[in-house]
mmCIF file of C-alpha atoms in Angstrom:
data_model
loop_
_atom_site.group_PDB
_atom_site.id
_atom_site.type_symbol
_atom_site.label_atom_id
_atom_site.label_comp_id
_atom_site.label_asym_id
_atom_site.label_seq_id
_atom_site.Cartn_x
_atom_site.Cartn_y
_atom_site.Cartn_z
ATOM 1 C CA MET A 1 203.140 58.569 122.292
ATOM 2 C CA MET A 2 201.146 60.160 119.497
ATOM 3 C CA ILE A 3 200.894 58.697 115.996
ATOM 4 C CA LEU A 4 199.241 60.459 113.077
ATOM 5 C CA ALA A 5 198.185 58.921 109.785
ATOM 6 C CA MET A 6 200.616 58.522 106.896
ATOM 7 C CA ALA A 7 199.825 59.380 103.281
ATOM 8 C CA GLN A 8 201.756 59.053 100.018
ATOM 9 C CA ILE A 9 203.436 62.178 98.657
ATOM 10 C CA THR A 10 205.489 63.182 95.652
ATOM 11 C CA LYS A 11 209.217 63.684 95.939
ATOM 12 C CA THR A 12 210.430 67.246 95.487
ATOM 13 C CA THR A 13 213.986 68.547 95.473
ATOM 14 C CA PRO A 14 214.572 72.205 96.447
ATOM 15 C CA ALA A 15 217.184 74.228 94.581
ATOM 16 C CA PRO A 16 220.652 74.791 96.087
ATOM 17 C CA CYS A 17 220.962 77.464 98.757
ATOM 18 C CA GLU A 18 223.929 79.633 99.708
ATOM 19 C CA THR A 19 222.880 80.096 103.316
ATOM 20 C CA SER A 20 222.045 76.492 104.125
ATOM 21 C CA THR A 21 222.340 72.990 102.764
ATOM 22 C CA ILE A 22 219.356 71.392 101.049
ATOM 23 C CA ILE A 23 219.452 67.593 101.208
ATOM 24 C CA GLU A 24 217.847 65.684 98.336
ATOM 25 C CA ALA A 25 215.455 63.245 99.973
ATOM 26 C CA ASN A 26 211.872 62.098 100.169
ATOM 27 C CA PHE A 27 209.676 63.601 102.837
ATOM 28 C CA PRO A 28 209.792 61.548 106.011
ATOM 29 C CA ASP A 29 207.774 58.430 106.704
ATOM 30 C CA VAL A 30 208.346 58.710 110.464
ATOM 31 C CA VAL A 31 209.246 61.759 112.582
ATOM 32 C CA LEU A 32 210.419 60.997 116.107
ATOM 33 C CA ILE A 33 210.260 63.745 118.754
ATOM 34 C CA THR A 34 212.278 63.382 121.947
ATOM 35 C CA GLY A 35 211.344 65.048 125.236
ATOM 36 C CA ALA A 36 207.613 64.617 124.602
ATOM 37 C CA ASN A 37 206.612 66.417 127.810
ATOM 38 C CA SER A 38 208.547 69.604 127.035
ATOM 39 C CA GLN A 39 206.724 72.762 126.021
ATOM 40 C CA LEU A 40 208.355 72.692 122.576
ATOM 41 C CA ALA A 41 207.435 69.053 121.908
ATOM 42 C CA GLN A 42 203.866 69.786 122.934
ATOM 43 C CA ALA A 43 203.829 72.762 120.572
ATOM 44 C CA LEU A 44 205.157 70.610 117.724
ATOM 45 C CA LEU A 45 202.356 68.120 118.296
ATOM 46 C CA ARG A 46 199.725 70.849 118.576
ATOM 47 C CA VAL A 47 200.854 72.654 115.430
ATOM 48 C CA ALA A 48 201.434 69.529 113.317
ATOM 49 C CA ALA A 49 197.826 69.181 112.215
ATOM 50 C CA GLU A 50 197.769 72.833 111.115
ATOM 51 C CA VAL A 51 200.884 72.601 108.941
ATOM 52 C CA GLY A 52 200.311 69.284 107.203
ATOM 53 C CA TYR A 53 199.843 71.149 103.924
ATOM 54 C CA LEU A 54 203.576 71.910 104.005
ATOM 55 C CA PHE A 55 204.085 68.270 103.070
ATOM 56 C CA SER A 56 200.903 67.256 101.246
ATOM 57 C CA ASN A 57 197.461 68.482 100.280
ATOM 58 C CA THR A 58 195.927 65.495 102.063
ATOM 59 C CA GLY A 59 197.204 66.128 105.585
ATOM 60 C CA ILE A 60 200.258 65.031 107.534
ATOM 61 C CA PRO A 61 202.048 62.502 105.315
ATOM 62 C CA PHE A 62 204.024 60.714 108.025
ATOM 63 C CA LYS A 63 203.788 58.973 111.352
ATOM 64 C CA LEU A 64 204.506 61.336 114.221
ATOM 65 C CA CYS A 65 205.856 59.709 117.382
ATOM 66 C CA ALA A 66 206.693 61.659 120.546
ATOM 67 C CA LEU A 67 208.530 59.820 123.321
ATOM 68 C CA ASN A 68 209.143 60.988 126.873
ATOM 69 C CA ARG A 69 212.270 60.349 128.934
ATOM 70 C CA SER A 70 211.027 57.014 130.278
ATOM 71 C CA GLN A 71 210.476 55.821 126.702
ATOM 72 C CA LEU A 72 213.661 57.290 125.237
ATOM 73 C CA ASP A 73 216.691 58.257 127.315
ATOM 74 C CA ILE A 74 218.920 60.171 124.917
ATOM 75 C CA THR A 75 221.936 59.608 127.178
ATOM 76 C CA ASN A 76 221.651 55.819 126.757
ATOM 77 C CA ALA A 77 223.072 54.548 123.463
ATOM 78 C CA ALA A 78 221.468 51.104 123.801
ATOM 79 C CA ASN A 79 218.050 52.643 124.466
ATOM 80 C CA ILE A 80 218.419 54.926 121.440
ATOM 81 C CA ALA A 81 219.359 51.985 119.210
ATOM 82 C CA ALA A 82 216.357 49.973 120.399
ATOM 83 C CA VAL A 83 213.955 52.877 119.779
ATOM 84 C CA PHE A 84 215.382 53.448 116.292
ATOM 85 C CA SER A 85 214.997 49.764 115.544
ATOM 86 C CA GLN A 86 211.352 49.887 116.606
ATOM 87 C CA TYR A 87 210.252 53.151 114.978
ATOM 88 C CA ARG A 88 212.776 53.519 112.103
ATOM 89 C CA PRO A 89 212.542 57.322 111.985
ATOM 90 C CA ASN A 90 213.533 59.373 108.950
ATOM 91 C CA TRP A 91 213.710 62.559 111.013
ATOM 92 C CA VAL A 92 214.428 63.078 114.708
ATOM 93 C CA ILE A 93 213.559 66.384 116.401
ATOM 94 C CA ASN A 94 215.437 66.659 119.682
ATOM 95 C CA CYS A 95 213.403 68.547 122.287
ATOM 96 C CA ALA A 96 214.980 66.735 125.241
ATOM 97 C CA ALA A 97 217.142 69.116 127.250
ATOM 98 C CA TYR A 98 218.384 70.036 130.698
ATOM 99 C CA ASN A 99 217.014 73.574 131.015
ATOM 100 C CA ALA A 100 217.524 74.326 134.723
ATOM 101 C CA VAL A 101 220.052 77.116 134.150
ATOM 102 C CA ASP A 102 220.819 77.815 137.805
ATOM 103 C CA ALA A 103 220.785 74.181 138.938
ATOM 104 C CA ALA A 104 223.286 73.290 136.218
ATOM 105 C CA GLU A 105 225.974 75.213 138.097
ATOM 106 C CA ASN A 106 225.968 72.446 140.728
ATOM 107 C CA ASP A 107 224.802 69.632 138.448
ATOM 108 C CA ILE A 108 227.406 69.929 135.725
ATOM 109 C CA VAL A 109 227.656 66.234 134.909
ATOM 110 C CA LYS A 110 223.927 65.791 134.322
ATOM 111 C CA ALA A 111 223.631 69.010 132.324
ATOM 112 C CA HIS A 112 226.438 67.924 130.003
ATOM 113 C CA ARG A 113 225.091 64.381 129.699
ATOM 114 C CA VAL A 114 221.683 65.596 128.538
ATOM 115 C CA ASN A 115 222.710 68.687 126.548
ATOM 116 C CA ALA A 116 225.967 67.449 124.991
ATOM 117 C CA LEU A 117 226.285 63.655 125.180
ATOM 118 C CA GLY A 118 222.601 63.093 124.343
ATOM 119 C CA PRO A 119 222.652 65.051 121.061
ATOM 120 C CA GLU A 120 225.917 63.346 120.116
ATOM 121 C CA LEU A 121 224.451 59.863 120.649
ATOM 122 C CA LEU A 122 221.315 60.804 118.706
ATOM 123 C CA ALA A 123 223.444 62.159 115.873
ATOM 124 C CA GLN A 124 225.542 58.981 115.752
ATOM 125 C CA GLN A 125 222.450 56.779 115.589
ATOM 126 C CA CYS A 126 220.855 59.031 112.957
ATOM 127 C CA LEU A 127 224.008 58.860 110.857
ATOM 128 C CA GLN A 128 224.121 55.088 111.157
ATOM 129 C CA SER A 129 220.454 54.665 110.198
ATOM 130 C CA GLY A 130 220.271 57.383 107.556
ATOM 131 C CA ALA A 131 217.886 59.598 109.534
ATOM 132 C CA ARG A 132 218.060 63.388 109.742
ATOM 133 C CA LEU A 133 218.373 65.289 113.033
ATOM 134 C CA LEU A 134 216.980 68.692 114.001
ATOM 135 C CA HIS A 135 218.540 69.840 117.276
ATOM 136 C CA VAL A 136 217.468 72.838 119.364
ATOM 137 C CA SER A 137 219.983 75.119 121.083
ATOM 138 C CA SER A 138 219.936 78.393 122.993
ATOM 139 C CA ASP A 139 220.735 82.091 122.752
ATOM 140 C CA TYR A 140 222.647 81.601 126.005
ATOM 141 C CA VAL A 141 225.655 80.387 124.024
ATOM 142 C CA PHE A 142 226.295 84.127 123.654
ATOM 143 C CA GLY A 143 227.420 86.339 126.494
ATOM 144 C CA GLY A 144 227.036 89.828 125.081
ATOM 145 C CA ASN A 145 230.002 91.949 124.020
ATOM 146 C CA ALA A 146 231.332 95.453 124.431
ATOM 147 C CA ALA A 147 228.701 96.849 122.091
ATOM 148 C CA HIS A 148 225.907 94.998 123.867
ATOM 149 C CA ASP A 149 226.926 95.367 127.502
ATOM 150 C CA ILE A 150 224.636 97.261 129.821
ATOM 151 C CA ASP A 151 226.100 100.526 131.090
ATOM 152 C CA HIS A 152 224.865 101.172 134.627
ATOM 153 C CA ASN A 153 226.444 103.256 137.322
ATOM 154 C CA ALA A 154 228.350 100.599 139.329
ATOM 155 C CA GLU A 155 227.298 101.937 142.733
ATOM 156 C CA ASN A 156 223.627 101.978 141.832
ATOM 157 C CA VAL A 157 223.783 98.483 140.362
ATOM 158 C CA SER A 158 225.333 97.081 143.532
ATOM 159 C CA GLU A 159 222.401 98.412 145.513
ATOM 160 C CA GLY A 160 219.832 97.174 143.006
ATOM 161 C CA VAL A 161 218.601 100.700 142.270
ATOM 162 C CA ILE A 162 218.484 101.941 138.697
ATOM 163 C CA ASP A 163 219.067 105.656 138.335
ATOM 164 C CA PRO A 164 216.965 107.042 135.445
ATOM 165 C CA ALA A 165 220.013 109.041 134.405
ATOM 166 C CA ALA A 166 221.961 105.783 134.098
ATOM 167 C CA LYS A 167 219.261 103.823 132.296
ATOM 168 C CA PRO A 168 220.598 100.802 130.382
ATOM 169 C CA HIS A 169 221.377 101.236 126.720
ATOM 170 C CA TYR A 170 222.120 98.685 124.060
ATOM 171 C CA LEU A 171 222.840 98.728 120.383
ATOM 172 C CA ALA A 172 220.450 97.127 117.911
ATOM 173 C CA SER A 173 222.881 94.493 116.638
ATOM 174 C CA PRO A 174 221.307 91.052 117.127
ATOM 175 C CA CYS A 175 223.569 88.016 117.096
ATOM 176 C CA VAL A 176 224.044 86.264 113.756
ATOM 177 C CA GLU A 177 225.100 82.667 113.182
ATOM 178 C CA LEU A 178 228.716 83.634 112.449
ATOM 179 C CA ASP A 179 229.150 85.502 115.746
ATOM 180 C CA HIS A 180 231.586 83.896 118.154
ATOM 181 C CA PRO A 181 229.816 82.200 121.102
ATOM 182 C CA LYS A 182 230.836 83.090 124.637
ATOM 183 C CA PRO A 183 228.951 80.854 127.089
ATOM 184 C CA LEU A 184 228.901 82.234 130.626
ATOM 185 C CA SER A 185 227.234 79.391 132.547
ATOM 186 C CA GLU A 186 227.526 75.621 132.750
ATOM 187 C CA TYR A 187 224.145 75.347 131.077
ATOM 188 C CA ALA A 188 225.321 77.527 128.190
ATOM 189 C CA LYS A 189 228.573 75.574 127.872
ATOM 190 C CA SER A 190 226.651 72.305 127.691
ATOM 191 C CA LYS A 191 224.307 73.672 124.998
ATOM 192 C CA LEU A 192 227.206 74.934 122.890
ATOM 193 C CA LEU A 193 228.993 71.610 123.247
ATOM 194 C CA GLY A 194 225.823 69.843 122.130
ATOM 195 C CA GLU A 195 225.784 71.911 118.934
ATOM 196 C CA GLN A 196 229.434 71.144 118.311
ATOM 197 C CA LYS A 197 228.914 67.410 118.837
ATOM 198 C CA VAL A 198 226.031 67.328 116.343
ATOM 199 C CA PHE A 199 228.028 69.155 113.675
ATOM 200 C CA ALA A 200 231.078 66.978 114.370
ATOM 201 C CA VAL A 201 229.004 63.879 113.592
ATOM 202 C CA PHE A 202 226.872 65.198 110.723
ATOM 203 C CA GLY A 203 228.949 67.974 109.184
ATOM 204 C CA ASP A 204 226.903 70.141 106.818
ATOM 205 C CA ARG A 205 223.969 67.707 107.026
ATOM 206 C CA ALA A 206 223.218 68.807 110.598
ATOM 207 C CA THR A 207 220.291 71.094 111.373
ATOM 208 C CA VAL A 208 220.542 73.207 114.542
ATOM 209 C CA VAL A 209 218.184 76.003 115.584
ATOM 210 C CA ARG A 210 219.079 78.409 118.369
ATOM 211 C CA THR A 211 216.132 80.123 120.016
ATOM 212 C CA SER A 212 215.575 82.508 122.918
ATOM 213 C CA TRP A 213 213.358 83.111 125.957
ATOM 214 C CA LEU A 214 210.911 80.371 124.981
ATOM 215 C CA TYR A 215 207.420 80.373 126.491
ATOM 216 C CA GLY A 216 204.113 78.735 125.699
ATOM 217 C CA GLN A 217 200.895 77.213 126.956
ATOM 218 C CA ASP A 218 202.686 74.112 128.259
ATOM 219 C CA GLY A 219 205.331 73.462 130.885
ATOM 220 C CA HIS A 220 207.130 75.956 133.104
ATOM 221 C CA ASN A 221 208.114 79.291 131.594
ATOM 222 C CA PHE A 222 208.415 82.991 132.367
ATOM 223 C CA VAL A 223 204.933 83.987 131.176
ATOM 224 C CA LYS A 224 203.095 81.405 133.231
ATOM 225 C CA THR A 225 205.281 82.130 136.267
ATOM 226 C CA MET A 226 204.620 85.869 136.004
ATOM 227 C CA LEU A 227 200.862 85.364 135.690
ATOM 228 C CA LYS A 228 200.858 83.186 138.796
ATOM 229 C CA LEU A 229 202.931 85.653 140.824
ATOM 230 C CA MET A 230 200.817 88.590 139.665
ATOM 231 C CA GLN A 231 197.776 86.861 141.101
ATOM 232 C CA THR A 232 199.371 86.316 144.519
ATOM 233 C CA GLN A 233 201.987 89.032 145.113
ATOM 234 C CA PRO A 234 201.480 92.782 145.646
ATOM 235 C CA SER A 235 204.768 93.617 143.899
ATOM 236 C CA LEU A 236 207.511 91.951 141.886
ATOM 237 C CA GLN A 237 211.156 92.641 141.127
ATOM 238 C CA VAL A 238 212.248 91.708 137.603
ATOM 239 C CA ILE A 239 215.702 91.990 136.050
ATOM 240 C CA ASP A 240 216.136 95.018 133.811
ATOM 241 C CA ASP A 241 219.676 94.636 132.457
ATOM 242 C CA GLN A 242 219.430 91.451 130.405
ATOM 243 C CA ILE A 243 218.234 92.049 126.843
ATOM 244 C CA GLY A 244 216.789 89.316 124.641
ATOM 245 C CA CYS A 245 213.656 88.426 122.735
ATOM 246 C CA PRO A 246 210.690 86.343 123.959
ATOM 247 C CA THR A 247 209.649 83.593 121.544
ATOM 248 C CA TRP A 248 206.343 81.704 121.475
ATOM 249 C CA SER A 249 206.813 77.929 121.313
ATOM 250 C CA ASP A 250 204.031 77.552 118.712
ATOM 251 C CA ALA A 251 205.816 79.965 116.373
ATOM 252 C CA LEU A 252 209.092 78.085 116.788
ATOM 253 C CA ALA A 253 207.256 74.825 116.106
ATOM 254 C CA ARG A 254 205.945 76.202 112.819
ATOM 255 C CA VAL A 255 209.455 77.223 111.797
ATOM 256 C CA MET A 256 210.811 73.785 112.652
ATOM 257 C CA TRP A 257 208.169 72.000 110.591
ATOM 258 C CA GLN A 258 209.062 74.249 107.666
ATOM 259 C CA LEU A 259 212.714 73.234 108.002
ATOM 260 C CA VAL A 260 211.744 69.570 107.930
ATOM 261 C CA ALA A 261 209.450 70.077 104.931
ATOM 262 C CA ALA A 262 212.131 72.013 103.027
ATOM 263 C CA GLN A 263 214.833 69.479 103.997
ATOM 264 C CA CYS A 264 217.160 72.290 105.130
ATOM 265 C CA SER A 265 220.441 71.846 106.970
ATOM 266 C CA GLY A 266 222.651 74.374 108.721
ATOM 267 C CA LEU A 267 222.854 76.539 111.818
ATOM 268 C CA PHE A 268 219.914 78.920 112.188
ATOM 269 C CA HIS A 269 218.715 81.533 114.673
ATOM 270 C CA TYR A 270 215.044 81.980 115.435
ATOM 271 C CA SER A 271 213.179 84.334 117.732
ATOM 272 C CA ALA A 272 210.284 86.724 117.444
ATOM 273 C CA LYS A 273 210.983 90.216 116.153
ATOM 274 C CA GLY A 274 212.126 92.990 118.472
ATOM 275 C CA GLN A 275 213.915 92.972 121.800
ATOM 276 C CA CYS A 276 213.281 93.801 125.441
ATOM 277 C CA SER A 277 214.459 93.269 129.000
ATOM 278 C CA TRP A 278 212.857 90.766 131.355
ATOM 279 C CA HIS A 279 211.300 93.742 133.150
ATOM 280 C CA GLU A 280 209.785 95.098 129.942
ATOM 281 C CA PHE A 281 208.529 91.589 129.172
ATOM 282 C CA ALA A 282 206.842 91.323 132.567
ATOM 283 C CA VAL A 283 205.199 94.745 132.197
ATOM 284 C CA GLU A 284 203.816 93.765 128.786
ATOM 285 C CA ILE A 285 202.527 90.448 130.137
ATOM 286 C CA GLN A 286 200.604 92.296 132.842
ATOM 287 C CA GLN A 287 199.190 94.919 130.490
ATOM 288 C CA GLN A 288 197.902 92.349 128.023
ATOM 289 C CA ALA A 289 196.644 89.974 130.731
ATOM 290 C CA LEU A 290 194.581 92.767 132.285
ATOM 291 C CA VAL A 291 192.938 93.528 128.945
ATOM 292 C CA LEU A 292 192.158 89.832 128.438
ATOM 293 C CA ASN A 293 190.805 89.459 131.999
ATOM 294 C CA LEU A 294 193.500 86.967 132.934
ATOM 295 C CA LEU A 295 194.312 89.284 135.872
ATOM 296 C CA ASN A 296 191.908 91.205 138.080
ATOM 297 C CA GLN A 297 194.199 94.038 139.101
ATOM 298 C CA PRO A 298 197.740 95.278 138.419
ATOM 299 C CA VAL A 299 200.731 94.808 140.698
ATOM 300 C CA VAL A 300 203.858 96.928 141.023
ATOM 301 C CA ILE A 301 206.694 95.604 138.852
ATOM 302 C CA LEU A 302 210.045 97.032 139.946
ATOM 303 C CA PRO A 303 213.286 96.837 137.935
ATOM 304 C CA ILE A 304 216.332 95.255 139.549
ATOM 305 C CA SER A 305 219.865 94.703 138.291
ATOM 306 C CA SER A 306 221.291 91.234 137.723
ATOM 307 C CA THR A 307 223.908 91.845 140.398
ATOM 308 C CA ALA A 308 221.366 92.822 143.045
ATOM 309 C CA TYR A 309 219.079 89.943 142.104
ATOM 310 C CA ALA A 310 221.938 87.470 142.460
ATOM 311 C CA LYS A 311 222.795 88.861 145.901
ATOM 312 C CA GLN A 312 219.209 88.481 147.047
ATOM 313 C CA ALA A 313 219.117 84.915 145.731
ATOM 314 C CA LEU A 314 222.246 84.033 147.688
ATOM 315 C CA THR A 315 220.486 84.967 150.908
ATOM 316 C CA ARG A 316 217.934 82.281 150.003
ATOM 317 C CA GLY A 317 220.666 79.766 149.273
ATOM 318 C CA VAL A 318 220.290 79.990 145.491
ATOM 319 C CA ASN A 319 223.354 80.390 143.279
ATOM 320 C CA VAL A 320 222.232 82.296 140.185
ATOM 321 C CA ALA A 321 224.109 81.416 137.008
ATOM 322 C CA LYS A 322 225.532 84.182 134.842
ATOM 323 C CA ARG A 323 223.333 85.065 131.905
ATOM 324 C CA PRO A 324 224.014 87.102 128.747
ATOM 325 C CA SER A 325 223.625 90.848 128.986
ATOM 326 C CA TYR A 326 222.533 90.832 125.342
ATOM 327 C CA SER A 327 221.455 87.751 123.381
ATOM 328 C CA VAL A 328 218.954 88.982 120.799
ATOM 329 C CA LEU A 329 219.027 86.667 117.771
ATOM 330 C CA ASN A 330 218.972 87.737 114.136
ATOM 331 C CA SER A 331 216.611 85.416 112.220
ATOM 332 C CA ASP A 332 217.271 86.804 108.736
ATOM 333 C CA LYS A 333 219.160 83.749 107.472
ATOM 334 C CA LEU A 334 216.331 81.411 108.463
ATOM 335 C CA GLN A 335 213.618 83.672 107.072
ATOM 336 C CA PHE A 336 215.432 83.974 103.741
ATOM 337 C CA THR A 337 216.068 80.230 103.552
ATOM 338 C CA LEU A 338 212.440 79.310 104.197
ATOM 339 C CA ALA A 339 211.102 82.014 101.878
ATOM 340 C CA THR A 340 213.346 80.669 99.132
ATOM 341 C CA HIS A 341 212.933 76.932 99.598
ATOM 342 C CA ALA A 342 209.740 76.180 101.499
ATOM 343 C CA ARG A 343 207.010 74.569 99.380
ATOM 344 C CA HIS A 344 204.374 76.800 100.976
ATOM 345 C CA SER A 345 204.530 79.895 103.186
ATOM 346 C CA MET A 346 202.852 79.711 106.575
ATOM 347 C CA PHE A 347 199.220 80.777 106.510
ATOM 348 C CA ASP A 348 199.412 83.654 108.976
ATOM 349 C CA ASN A 349 203.148 84.338 109.311
ATOM 350 C CA ILE A 350 202.945 84.551 113.085
ATOM 351 C CA GLU A 351 206.518 83.313 113.234
ATOM 352 C CA TRP A 352 207.757 86.632 111.870
ATOM 353 C CA GLN A 353 205.681 88.863 114.134
ATOM 354 C CA ASP A 354 206.889 91.168 116.900
ATOM 355 C CA TRP A 355 207.222 89.489 120.305
ATOM 356 C CA ARG A 356 204.271 91.489 121.629
ATOM 357 C CA GLN A 357 202.023 90.094 118.903
ATOM 358 C CA GLN A 358 203.136 86.533 119.592
ATOM 359 C CA LEU A 359 202.545 87.062 123.311
ATOM 360 C CA ASN A 360 199.039 88.336 122.595
ATOM 361 C CA GLN A 361 198.135 85.252 120.585
ATOM 362 C CA MET A 362 199.454 82.940 123.300
ATOM 363 C CA LEU A 363 197.559 84.795 126.051
ATOM 364 C CA ARG A 364 194.376 84.735 123.975
ATOM 365 C CA GLN A 365 194.630 80.967 123.875
ATOM 366 C CA LEU A 366 194.948 80.918 127.667
ATOM 367 C CA SER A 367 191.924 83.193 128.026
#
C-alpha cells in the first residue's frame, strides 16, 4: 500500500460537456487503486507525483492507496465492503483484471469473475458509498470488420508465408466509442460484459476507458518479452496481420489522472497515435533498442500470419484465442474532453504522441 499526503483544495465545477458527463463534486480525499501489482497501477503510482498540479499547486491533494489482490479481492463483495469501510474512498480506479487472453479460453469462469463480476461489485459498492469508479477495458471488445479485415491470399496464409504481392492492407478508420463491439474471445467477452455491468449500475456517472496493446516498465508485456527474446534467440516470428496501436502505460496513467481531476464520466478510447502490426512493433522495438544499447546485435524478425501462428501453437499444446484483425482506437473524444475541461494541460503532452515516440521514452527509461 502507498499513501501520499493530503492537502486542502478549492472546489471547482467544470462546464457541461456534450461528449461526456461532468459530475459536480469536490476533488477526492482518497483514491483507491485495485490490482496494485499490475503495470497500469504501478504507472499510476509512478506518475501521481508528477501530475499533482492537476489538482492543486501544493502537490497531490489526496491520500493514494493501492491494494493488491490479497488486500482487496474484487470478486468478494464482503471484502470490498470491508475495504471501503476502512479507506472510505471518493474515487476507485480499477486496474485489477484477468489479462491472460489465451488461458481465458479454458478458464472462462475465472475470467468472467474478475473482468465482469468484479467491476460490477465495485460499482455497486461505489454507488452505495457515493464514490466514483474509473474502470479500464480493452480494444479487444472489437473484432475488426469488412473494412478492416486483412486481405491475404488464403493459400499463403495457411502456410504462414506472406507473399509481397498479397501484403495486408487496412483502412485508416480507427474504432470510435459508438462502434458496435464484436468480441471474438472469452477474454474479450468478459471485458465487454464488465463495461456493461459498470454502466448498468452507474448509468451516465460511470467512467470507462478502453485502451490497446499496453506496455510499460513494469509487469509482463510485449516490449519486455521481445527484448528478452532478442537477447537469446537468433530469429523470431511475429504476427503481421493484426493491426492495433501500442500504448505506454505511463501515458495512459496521465490520461486517467486528468479524467479524475476533471471529474469526467463516459466511455472513452485511449491509445497512442498511429497504428501498426505486431511485426512492425517488434521491428521498431529492435531498431530503437539497438540505438539505446539495450541490445548488442540485431536478430531476424520474420512475419507470420495469425492462422499459421495458431497452428504452430497447437503443436505445443497451446490454444490461441482469436484476436481482432483491426482494433485501432480513435482517441478524439477523450482528447477534446480533456482539452475542454481539464484544469491544466499535461506538461509534455506525451499522451498524444505517436506510438514510436512513446516507445522511445519508455525504452530510454529502461536504458
